[in-house]
Coordinates of C-alpha atoms and ligand atoms in Angstrom, one line a residue:
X29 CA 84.7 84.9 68.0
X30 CA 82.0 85.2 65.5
X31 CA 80.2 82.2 63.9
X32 CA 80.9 82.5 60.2
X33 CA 77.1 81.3 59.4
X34 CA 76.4 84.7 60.5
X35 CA 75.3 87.3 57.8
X36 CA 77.4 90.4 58.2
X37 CA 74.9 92.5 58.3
X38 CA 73.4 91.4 61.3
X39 CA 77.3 91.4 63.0
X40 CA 77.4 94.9 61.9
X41 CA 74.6 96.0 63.5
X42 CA 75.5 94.3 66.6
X43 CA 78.8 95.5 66.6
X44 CA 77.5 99.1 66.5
X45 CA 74.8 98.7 69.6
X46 CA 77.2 97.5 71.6
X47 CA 79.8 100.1 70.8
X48 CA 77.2 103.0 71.7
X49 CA 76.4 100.5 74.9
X50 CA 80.4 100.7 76.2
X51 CA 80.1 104.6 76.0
X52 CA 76.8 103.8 78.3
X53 CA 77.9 102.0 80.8
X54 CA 81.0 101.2 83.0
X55 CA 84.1 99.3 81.8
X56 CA 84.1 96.3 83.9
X57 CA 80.1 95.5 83.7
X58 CA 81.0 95.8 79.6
X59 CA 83.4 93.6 79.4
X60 CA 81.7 91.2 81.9
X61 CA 78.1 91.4 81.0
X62 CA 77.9 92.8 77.4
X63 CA 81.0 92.0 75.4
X64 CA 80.1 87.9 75.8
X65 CA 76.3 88.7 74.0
X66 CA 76.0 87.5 70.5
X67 CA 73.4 88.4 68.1
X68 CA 71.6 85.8 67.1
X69 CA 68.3 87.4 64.7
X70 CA 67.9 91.0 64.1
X71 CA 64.1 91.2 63.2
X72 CA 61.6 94.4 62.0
X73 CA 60.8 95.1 65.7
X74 CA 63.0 93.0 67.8
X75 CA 66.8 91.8 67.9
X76 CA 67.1 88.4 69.8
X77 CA 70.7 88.1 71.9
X78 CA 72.0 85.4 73.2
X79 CA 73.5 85.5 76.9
X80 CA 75.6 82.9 78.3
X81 CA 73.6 81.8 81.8
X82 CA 70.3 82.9 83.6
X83 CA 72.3 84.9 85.6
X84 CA 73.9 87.5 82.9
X85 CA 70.2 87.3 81.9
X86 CA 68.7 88.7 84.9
X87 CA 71.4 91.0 85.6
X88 CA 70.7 92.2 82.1
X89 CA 67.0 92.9 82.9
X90 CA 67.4 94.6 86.3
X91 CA 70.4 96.7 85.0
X92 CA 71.4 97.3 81.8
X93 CA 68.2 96.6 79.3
X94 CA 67.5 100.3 78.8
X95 CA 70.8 101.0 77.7
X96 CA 70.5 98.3 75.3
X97 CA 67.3 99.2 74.2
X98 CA 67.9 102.6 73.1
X99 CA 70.9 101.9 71.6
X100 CA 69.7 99.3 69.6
X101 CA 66.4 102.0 68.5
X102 CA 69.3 104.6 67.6
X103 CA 71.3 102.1 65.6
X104 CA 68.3 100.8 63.7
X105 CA 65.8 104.0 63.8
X106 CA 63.4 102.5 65.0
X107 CA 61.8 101.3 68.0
X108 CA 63.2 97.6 68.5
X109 CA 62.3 94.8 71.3
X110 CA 65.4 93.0 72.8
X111 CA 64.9 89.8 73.6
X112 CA 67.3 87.4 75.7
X113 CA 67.5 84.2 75.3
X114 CA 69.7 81.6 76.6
X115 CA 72.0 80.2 74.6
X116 CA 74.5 77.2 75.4
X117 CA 75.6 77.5 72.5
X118 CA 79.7 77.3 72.0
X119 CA 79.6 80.7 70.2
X120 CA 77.8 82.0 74.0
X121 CA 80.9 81.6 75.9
X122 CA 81.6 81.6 79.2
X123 CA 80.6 82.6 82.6
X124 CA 81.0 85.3 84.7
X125 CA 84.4 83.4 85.8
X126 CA 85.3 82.9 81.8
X127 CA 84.4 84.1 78.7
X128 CA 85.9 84.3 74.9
X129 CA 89.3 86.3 75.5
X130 CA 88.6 88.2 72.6
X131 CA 86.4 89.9 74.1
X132 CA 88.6 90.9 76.7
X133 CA 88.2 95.0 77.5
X134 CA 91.1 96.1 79.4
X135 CA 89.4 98.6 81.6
X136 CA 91.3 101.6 81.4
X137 CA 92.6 101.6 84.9
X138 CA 94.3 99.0 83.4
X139 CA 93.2 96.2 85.0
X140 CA 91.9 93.0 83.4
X141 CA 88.7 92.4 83.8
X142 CA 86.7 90.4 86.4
X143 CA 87.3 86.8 86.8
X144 CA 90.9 86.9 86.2
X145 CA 92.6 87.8 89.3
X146 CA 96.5 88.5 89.9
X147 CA 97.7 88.0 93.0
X148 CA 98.6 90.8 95.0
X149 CA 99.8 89.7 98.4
X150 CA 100.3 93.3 99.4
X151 CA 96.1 93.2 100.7
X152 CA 95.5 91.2 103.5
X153 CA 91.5 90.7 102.4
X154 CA 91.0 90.2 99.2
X155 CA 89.0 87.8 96.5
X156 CA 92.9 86.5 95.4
X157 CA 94.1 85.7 98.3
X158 CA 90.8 84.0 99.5
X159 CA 91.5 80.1 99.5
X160 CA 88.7 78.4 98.0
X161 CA 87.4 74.4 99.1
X162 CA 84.2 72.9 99.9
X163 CA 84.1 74.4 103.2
X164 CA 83.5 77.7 101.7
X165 CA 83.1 77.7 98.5
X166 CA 79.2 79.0 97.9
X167 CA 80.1 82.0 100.4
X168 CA 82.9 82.5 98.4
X169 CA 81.3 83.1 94.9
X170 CA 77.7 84.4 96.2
X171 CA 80.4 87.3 97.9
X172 CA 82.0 87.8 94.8
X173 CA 78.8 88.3 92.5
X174 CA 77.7 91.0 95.7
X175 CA 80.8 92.5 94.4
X176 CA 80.2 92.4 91.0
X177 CA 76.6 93.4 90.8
X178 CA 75.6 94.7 94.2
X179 CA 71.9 95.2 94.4
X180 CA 71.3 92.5 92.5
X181 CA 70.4 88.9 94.1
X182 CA 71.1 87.5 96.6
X183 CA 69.6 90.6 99.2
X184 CA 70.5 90.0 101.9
X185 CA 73.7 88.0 101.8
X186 CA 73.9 86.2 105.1
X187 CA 77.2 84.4 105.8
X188 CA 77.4 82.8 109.0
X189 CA 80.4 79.8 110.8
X190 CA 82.5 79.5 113.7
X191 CA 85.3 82.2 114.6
X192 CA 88.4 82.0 112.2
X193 CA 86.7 80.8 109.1
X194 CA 87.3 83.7 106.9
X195 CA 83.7 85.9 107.4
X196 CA 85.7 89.3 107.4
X197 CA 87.8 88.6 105.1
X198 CA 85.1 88.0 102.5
X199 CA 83.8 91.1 103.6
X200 CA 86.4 93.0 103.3
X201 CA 87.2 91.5 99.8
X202 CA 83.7 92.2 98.7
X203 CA 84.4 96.1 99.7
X204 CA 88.4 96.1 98.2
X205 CA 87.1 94.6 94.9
X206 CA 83.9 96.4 94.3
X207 CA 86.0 99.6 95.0
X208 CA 88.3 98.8 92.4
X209 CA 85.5 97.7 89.6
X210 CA 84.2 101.2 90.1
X211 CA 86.2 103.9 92.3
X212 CA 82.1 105.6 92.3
X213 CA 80.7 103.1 94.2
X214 CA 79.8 103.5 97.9
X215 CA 80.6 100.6 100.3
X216 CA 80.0 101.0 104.2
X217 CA 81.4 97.9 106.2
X218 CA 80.7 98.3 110.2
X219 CA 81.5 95.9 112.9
X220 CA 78.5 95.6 114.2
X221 CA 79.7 96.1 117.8
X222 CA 80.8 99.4 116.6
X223 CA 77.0 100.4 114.8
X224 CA 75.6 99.7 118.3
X225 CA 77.9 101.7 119.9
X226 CA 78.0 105.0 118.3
X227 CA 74.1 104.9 118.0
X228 CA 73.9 104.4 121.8
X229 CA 76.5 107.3 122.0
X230 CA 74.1 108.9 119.1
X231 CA 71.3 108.7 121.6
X232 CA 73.0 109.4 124.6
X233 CA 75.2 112.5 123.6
X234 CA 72.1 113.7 121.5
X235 CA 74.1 113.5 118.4
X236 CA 72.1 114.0 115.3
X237 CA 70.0 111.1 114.4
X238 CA 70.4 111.8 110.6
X239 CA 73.9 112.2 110.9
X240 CA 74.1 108.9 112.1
X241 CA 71.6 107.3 109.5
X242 CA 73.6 108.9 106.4
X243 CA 76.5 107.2 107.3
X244 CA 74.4 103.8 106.3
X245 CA 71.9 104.4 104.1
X246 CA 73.6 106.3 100.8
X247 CA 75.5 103.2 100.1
X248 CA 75.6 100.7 97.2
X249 CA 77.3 97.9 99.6
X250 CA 76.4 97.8 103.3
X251 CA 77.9 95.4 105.4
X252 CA 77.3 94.6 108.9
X253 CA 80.0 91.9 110.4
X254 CA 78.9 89.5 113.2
X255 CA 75.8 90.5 113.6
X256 CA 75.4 88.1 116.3
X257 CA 76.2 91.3 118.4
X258 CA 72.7 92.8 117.9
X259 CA 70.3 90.5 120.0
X260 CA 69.4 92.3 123.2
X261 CA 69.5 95.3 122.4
X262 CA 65.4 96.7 121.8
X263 CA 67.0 100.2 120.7
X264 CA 69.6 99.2 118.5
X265 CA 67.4 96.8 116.7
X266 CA 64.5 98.8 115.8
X267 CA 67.4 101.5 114.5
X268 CA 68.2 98.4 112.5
X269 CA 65.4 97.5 110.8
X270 CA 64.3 100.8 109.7
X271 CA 68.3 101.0 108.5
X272 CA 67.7 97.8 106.8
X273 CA 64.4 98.8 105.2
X274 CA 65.6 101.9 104.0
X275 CA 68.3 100.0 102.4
X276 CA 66.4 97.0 101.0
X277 CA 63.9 99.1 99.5
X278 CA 66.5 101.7 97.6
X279 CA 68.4 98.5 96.3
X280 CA 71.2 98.8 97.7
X281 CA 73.0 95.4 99.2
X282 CA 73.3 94.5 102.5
X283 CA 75.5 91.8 103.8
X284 CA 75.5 90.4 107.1
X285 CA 77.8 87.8 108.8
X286 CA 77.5 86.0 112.1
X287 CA 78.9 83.3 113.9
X288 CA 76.1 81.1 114.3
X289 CA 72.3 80.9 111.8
X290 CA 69.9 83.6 112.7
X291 CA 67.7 80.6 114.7
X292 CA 70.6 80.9 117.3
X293 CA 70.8 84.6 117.4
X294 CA 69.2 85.0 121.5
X295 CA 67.0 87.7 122.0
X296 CA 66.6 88.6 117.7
X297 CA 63.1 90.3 116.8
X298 CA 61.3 87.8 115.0
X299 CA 60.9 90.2 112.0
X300 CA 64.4 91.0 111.8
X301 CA 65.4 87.1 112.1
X302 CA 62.9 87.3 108.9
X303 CA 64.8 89.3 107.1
X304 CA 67.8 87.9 107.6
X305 CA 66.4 84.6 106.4
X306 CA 64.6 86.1 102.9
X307 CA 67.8 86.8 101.6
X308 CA 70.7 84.0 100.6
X309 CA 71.9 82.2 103.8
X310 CA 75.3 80.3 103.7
X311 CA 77.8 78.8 105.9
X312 CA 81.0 78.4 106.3
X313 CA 82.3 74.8 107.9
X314 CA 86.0 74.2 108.9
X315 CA 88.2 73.4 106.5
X316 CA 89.5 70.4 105.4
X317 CA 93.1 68.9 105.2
X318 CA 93.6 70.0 101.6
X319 CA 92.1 73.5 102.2
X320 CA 94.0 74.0 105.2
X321 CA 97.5 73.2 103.3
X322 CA 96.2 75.1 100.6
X323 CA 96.3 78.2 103.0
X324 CA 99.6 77.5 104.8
X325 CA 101.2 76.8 101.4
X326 CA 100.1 80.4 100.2
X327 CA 101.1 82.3 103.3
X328 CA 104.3 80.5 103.3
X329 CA 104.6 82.0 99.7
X330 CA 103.8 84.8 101.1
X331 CA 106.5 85.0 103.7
X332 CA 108.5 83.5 101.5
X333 CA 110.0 80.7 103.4
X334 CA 110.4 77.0 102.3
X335 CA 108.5 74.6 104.4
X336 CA 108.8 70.8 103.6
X337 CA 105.3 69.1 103.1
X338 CA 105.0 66.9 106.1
X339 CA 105.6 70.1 108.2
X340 CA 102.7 71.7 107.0
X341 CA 100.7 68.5 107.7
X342 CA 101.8 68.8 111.3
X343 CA 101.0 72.6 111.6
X344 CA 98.1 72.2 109.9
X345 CA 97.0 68.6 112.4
X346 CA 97.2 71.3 115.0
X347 CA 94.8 74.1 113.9
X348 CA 91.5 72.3 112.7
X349 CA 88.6 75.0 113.2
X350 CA 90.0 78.1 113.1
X351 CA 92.3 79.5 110.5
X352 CA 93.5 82.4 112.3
X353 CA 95.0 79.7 115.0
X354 CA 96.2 77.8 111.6
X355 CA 97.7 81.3 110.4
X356 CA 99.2 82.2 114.5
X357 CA 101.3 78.7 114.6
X358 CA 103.1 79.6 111.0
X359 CA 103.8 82.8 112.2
X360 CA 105.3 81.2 114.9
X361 CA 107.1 78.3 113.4
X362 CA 108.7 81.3 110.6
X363 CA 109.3 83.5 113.3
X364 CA 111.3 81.0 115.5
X365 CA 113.3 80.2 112.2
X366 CA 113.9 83.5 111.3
X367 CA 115.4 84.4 115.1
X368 CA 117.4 81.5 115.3
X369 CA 118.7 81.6 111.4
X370 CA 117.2 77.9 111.0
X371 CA 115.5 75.9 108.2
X372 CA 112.2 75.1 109.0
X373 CA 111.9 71.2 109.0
X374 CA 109.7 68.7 110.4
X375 CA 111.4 68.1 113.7
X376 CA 111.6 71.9 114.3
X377 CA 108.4 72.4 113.8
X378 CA 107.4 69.6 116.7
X379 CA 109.8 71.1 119.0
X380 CA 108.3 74.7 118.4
X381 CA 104.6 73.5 118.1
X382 CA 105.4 71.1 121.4
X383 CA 102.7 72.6 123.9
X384 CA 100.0 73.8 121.2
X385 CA 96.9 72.2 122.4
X386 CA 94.8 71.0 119.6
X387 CA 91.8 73.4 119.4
X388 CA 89.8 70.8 119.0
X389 CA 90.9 69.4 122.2
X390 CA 90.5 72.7 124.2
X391 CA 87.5 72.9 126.5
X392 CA 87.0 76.2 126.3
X393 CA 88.0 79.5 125.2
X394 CA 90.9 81.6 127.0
X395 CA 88.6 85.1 128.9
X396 CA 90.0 88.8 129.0
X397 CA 89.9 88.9 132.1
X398 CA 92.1 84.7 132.5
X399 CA 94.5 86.4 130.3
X400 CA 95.0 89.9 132.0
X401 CA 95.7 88.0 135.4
X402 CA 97.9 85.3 133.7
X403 CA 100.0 88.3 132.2
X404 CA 100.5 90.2 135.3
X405 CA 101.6 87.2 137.3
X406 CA 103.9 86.7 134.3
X407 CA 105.4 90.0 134.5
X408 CA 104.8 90.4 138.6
X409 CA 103.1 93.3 138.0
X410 CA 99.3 94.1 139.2
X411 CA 96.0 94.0 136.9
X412 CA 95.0 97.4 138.2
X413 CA 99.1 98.6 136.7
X414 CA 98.3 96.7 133.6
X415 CA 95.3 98.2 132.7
X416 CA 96.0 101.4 134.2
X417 CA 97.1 104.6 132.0
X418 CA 100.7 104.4 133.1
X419 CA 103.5 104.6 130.6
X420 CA 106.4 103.0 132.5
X421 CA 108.1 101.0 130.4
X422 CA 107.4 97.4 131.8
X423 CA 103.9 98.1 132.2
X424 CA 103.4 99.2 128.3
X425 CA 105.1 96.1 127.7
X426 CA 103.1 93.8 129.7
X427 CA 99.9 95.9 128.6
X428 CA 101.0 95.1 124.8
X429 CA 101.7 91.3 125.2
X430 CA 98.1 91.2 126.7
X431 CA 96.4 92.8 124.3
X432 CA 98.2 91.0 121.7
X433 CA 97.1 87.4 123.2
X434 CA 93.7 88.6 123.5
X435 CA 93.6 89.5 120.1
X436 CA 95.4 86.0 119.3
X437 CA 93.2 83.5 121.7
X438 CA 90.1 85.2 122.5
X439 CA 86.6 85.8 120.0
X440 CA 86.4 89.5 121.4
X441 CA 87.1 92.3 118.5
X442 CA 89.5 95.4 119.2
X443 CA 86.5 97.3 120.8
X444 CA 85.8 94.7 122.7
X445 CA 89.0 94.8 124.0
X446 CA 89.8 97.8 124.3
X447 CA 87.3 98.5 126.2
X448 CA 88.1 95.8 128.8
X449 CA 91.9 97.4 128.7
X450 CA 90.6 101.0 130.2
X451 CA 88.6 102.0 127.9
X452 CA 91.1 101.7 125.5
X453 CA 90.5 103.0 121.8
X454 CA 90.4 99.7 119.1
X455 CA 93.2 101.6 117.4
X456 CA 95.3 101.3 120.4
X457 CA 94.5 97.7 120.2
X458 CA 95.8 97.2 117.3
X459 CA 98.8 99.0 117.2
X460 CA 100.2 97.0 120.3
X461 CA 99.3 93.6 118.3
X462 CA 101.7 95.2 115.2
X463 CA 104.0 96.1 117.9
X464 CA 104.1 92.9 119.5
X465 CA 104.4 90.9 116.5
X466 CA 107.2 92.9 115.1
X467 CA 109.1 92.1 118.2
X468 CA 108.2 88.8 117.9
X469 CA 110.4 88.4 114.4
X470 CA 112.9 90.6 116.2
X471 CA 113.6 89.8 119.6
X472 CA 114.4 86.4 121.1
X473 CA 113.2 87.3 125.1
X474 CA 110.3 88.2 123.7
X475 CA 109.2 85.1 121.4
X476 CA 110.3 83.4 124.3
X477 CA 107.8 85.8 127.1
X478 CA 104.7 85.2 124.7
X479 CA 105.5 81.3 123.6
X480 CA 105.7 80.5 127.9
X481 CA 102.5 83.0 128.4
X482 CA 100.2 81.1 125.5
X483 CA 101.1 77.6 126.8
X484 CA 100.3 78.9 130.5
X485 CA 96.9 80.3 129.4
X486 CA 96.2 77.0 127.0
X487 CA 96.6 75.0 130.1
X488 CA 94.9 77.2 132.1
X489 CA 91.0 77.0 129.9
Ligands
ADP523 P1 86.1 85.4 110.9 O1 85.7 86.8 110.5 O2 85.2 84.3 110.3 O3 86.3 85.2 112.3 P2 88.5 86.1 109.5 O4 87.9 86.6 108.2 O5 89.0 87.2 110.4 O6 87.5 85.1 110.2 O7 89.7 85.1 109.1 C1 90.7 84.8 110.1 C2 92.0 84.7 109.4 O8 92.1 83.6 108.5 C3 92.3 86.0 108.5 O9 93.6 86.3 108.6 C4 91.9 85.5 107.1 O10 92.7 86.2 106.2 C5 92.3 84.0 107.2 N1 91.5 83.2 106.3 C6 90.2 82.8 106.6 N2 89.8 82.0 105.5 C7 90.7 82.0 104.6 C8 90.8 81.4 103.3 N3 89.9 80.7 102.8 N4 92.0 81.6 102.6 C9 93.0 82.4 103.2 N5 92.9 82.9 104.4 C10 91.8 82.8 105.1
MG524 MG1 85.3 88.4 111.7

């Protein structure tokens, strides 16, 4: 929307800088970044803009002032200054999150531009399907403006909180929406389990060492999740710092989650724990009562089942810290109704729920190794059987429902376990947790085997 005080002449020009700027530069950074500038002077040697906050400003300076420079000298002939200045004006619209929807450029994927999400439920980790509160709302937007201007502030992000609290997901969101702002841009996102792993395999097959560092450092976006996993290691960590150098110094962004503040990292290099803390740091806390809803409400949407208020309260009284467990018990309470062809309803939901500890009420955390002994007892089979190769049928069974539940009640991540399951590849892991909960929906014996199995092993830690 243009002020009408302005002279036209001065829109004009404007107008025809920033239409030689969108040939310049990508769709999405126009319309996010240049289409809410207004003019505000145009001078003999200088044009003064007016951006909307600090942060368009500085984004503007690091990233796109060139391009607005030159056009600018082509449009006038001359060499001209740009200067930005910040304007709260009502003409200056806006945010990154919302600005004049006139200025709205469709990019030509089709898309609308950042800020104004549709929900796509299809993704499991994405920005949209990300439930924002208090607990988690600063790691939510400082993740989202990674996404949207990688190498800019913020470097490194370091997200850290307890298990279950959405740390991949914002990872994971940061790399699914990046990738869709621009399809060129490079994103590597590693468990960091998995970086140690293949460098000690680097060094101990004699792999090439370059080979292994090109894989990290000709990114845009580099993410390493729970990072936690590197202290100890000498080897792995000086790999990582030169990694992390290499990255810091070509701009490119790196983000890092962990499950507890790089103070608590045991065994961190005191210059890498400096790193970590010269970026952003944020945390994540458990959500609250409202937050928690929030979720169940949207994957109830999700699965499209009807479930009456004061049911959600009860799931959601059960599940305090940890929104995978939250996630786990409505799975559980749909999947019951679904087998049994019932309405989900408050009293169903305390009958099905009736042995779920309260995490908050659980010493500790089920083991591996508690759960591959509870499983064979279970299924009267032995550990050696269950973790063995064989393919007999009750043993793949057994093997699956133990993986599953170790996926379901433990911390470890697929490799992890995997690797305590013979040496098992994570993406064996994984398919047995699909498999398992696809019998779950379908097959009453089995809701029946894991539901008896979890409430053993939750009275068993
Ligand atoms: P972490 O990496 O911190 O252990 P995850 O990112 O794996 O946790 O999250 C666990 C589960 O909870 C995932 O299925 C994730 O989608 C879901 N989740 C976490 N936080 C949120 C949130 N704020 N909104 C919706 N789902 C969430
Ligand atoms: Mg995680």
């Amino acid at each position: 929307m243009t002020p009408r005080s302005e002279p036209r002449e001065k829109v004009d020009t404007w107008q025809q800088i920033t239409d030689r700027i969108r040939e310049a530069i990508p769709p999405p950074y126009y319309s996010s970044i240049i289409a809410p500038l207004r003019v505000i002077s145009v001078e003999n040697d200088s044009i003064t803009v007016g951006v909307p906050n600090s942060f368009t400003k500085d984004v503007i300076l690091s990233r796109f002032i060139h391009e607005i420079s030159s056009a600018a000298s082509q449009v006038c002939g001359r060499n001209v200054d740009i200067i930005l200045t910040v304007s709260s004006s009502p003409e200056i619209v806006g945010t990154i999150a919302s600005h004049d929807v006139e200025d709205e450029v469709i990019p030509e994927n089709g898309d609308k531009k950042a800020g104004s999400f549709k929900p796509t439920p299809q993704k499991k980790y994405s920005f949209e399907n990300f439930v924002v509160g208090d607990s988690n709302k600063f790691a939510y937007s400082a993740a989202l403006m990674v996404a949207e201007f990688p190498g800019h502030n913020y470097n490194p992000l370091f997200i850290y909180g307890g298990t279950g609290l959405g740390k991949t997901h914002l990872l994971k969101a940061i790399q699914d929406y990046s990738q869709t702002m621009n399809p060129n841009i490079k994103v590597k996102y590693v468990q960091t389990s998995r970086f140690i792993d293949e460098f000690i395999a680097t060094l101990t097959l004699k792999r090439d060492k370059a080979t292994f560092d090109n894989e990290y450092i000709n990114n845009h976006i580099v993410m390493f999740d729970d990072i936690q996993a590197l202290g100890g290691t000498e080897a792995c960590q000086n790999k990582f710092f030169d990694i992390f150098n290499l990255l810091y110094g070509s701009n490119s962004h790196i983000v890092l989650s962990s499950d507890r503040p790089p103070v608590e990292i045991a065994k961190l290099s005191a210059r890498i724990r400096s790193r970590f803390v010269g970026g952003l740091m944020l945390d994540i806390k458990p959500p609250d009562l409202e937050t928690r809803l929030a979720i169940l409400r949207m994957k109830a949407r999700a699965e499209t089942v009807e479930v009456p208020d004061e049911a959600l309260v009860f799931i959601a009284s059960k599940a305090k810290d940890n929104i995978r467990t939250l996630e786990g018990l409505l799975n559980k309470v749909v999947a019951y109704a679904r087998l049994y062809g019932t309405r989900i309803h408050l009293q169903m939901v305390q009958e099905v729920l009736k042995d779920q500890v309260a995490e908050s009420d659980r010493s500790k955390k089920a083991s591996v190794d508690l759960i591959q002994n509870l499983v064979s007892n279970y299924y009267c089979i032995s550990r050696e059987d269950l973790i063995s190769k064989s393919r007999s049928r009750p043993l793949v069974k057994g093997r699956q429902v133990a993986m599953y539940l170790c996926r379901e009640l433990t911390d470890e991540t697929l490799i992890r376990i995997g690797s305590q399951f013979g040496g098992r590849d994570h993406s064996t892991v994984l398919h047995s947790c699909k498999k398992v909960e696809s019998l779950l929906k379908q097959k009453r014996d089995v809701f029946h085997e894991v539901s008896d199995i979890t409430n053993i092993i939750n009275k068993s830690v």
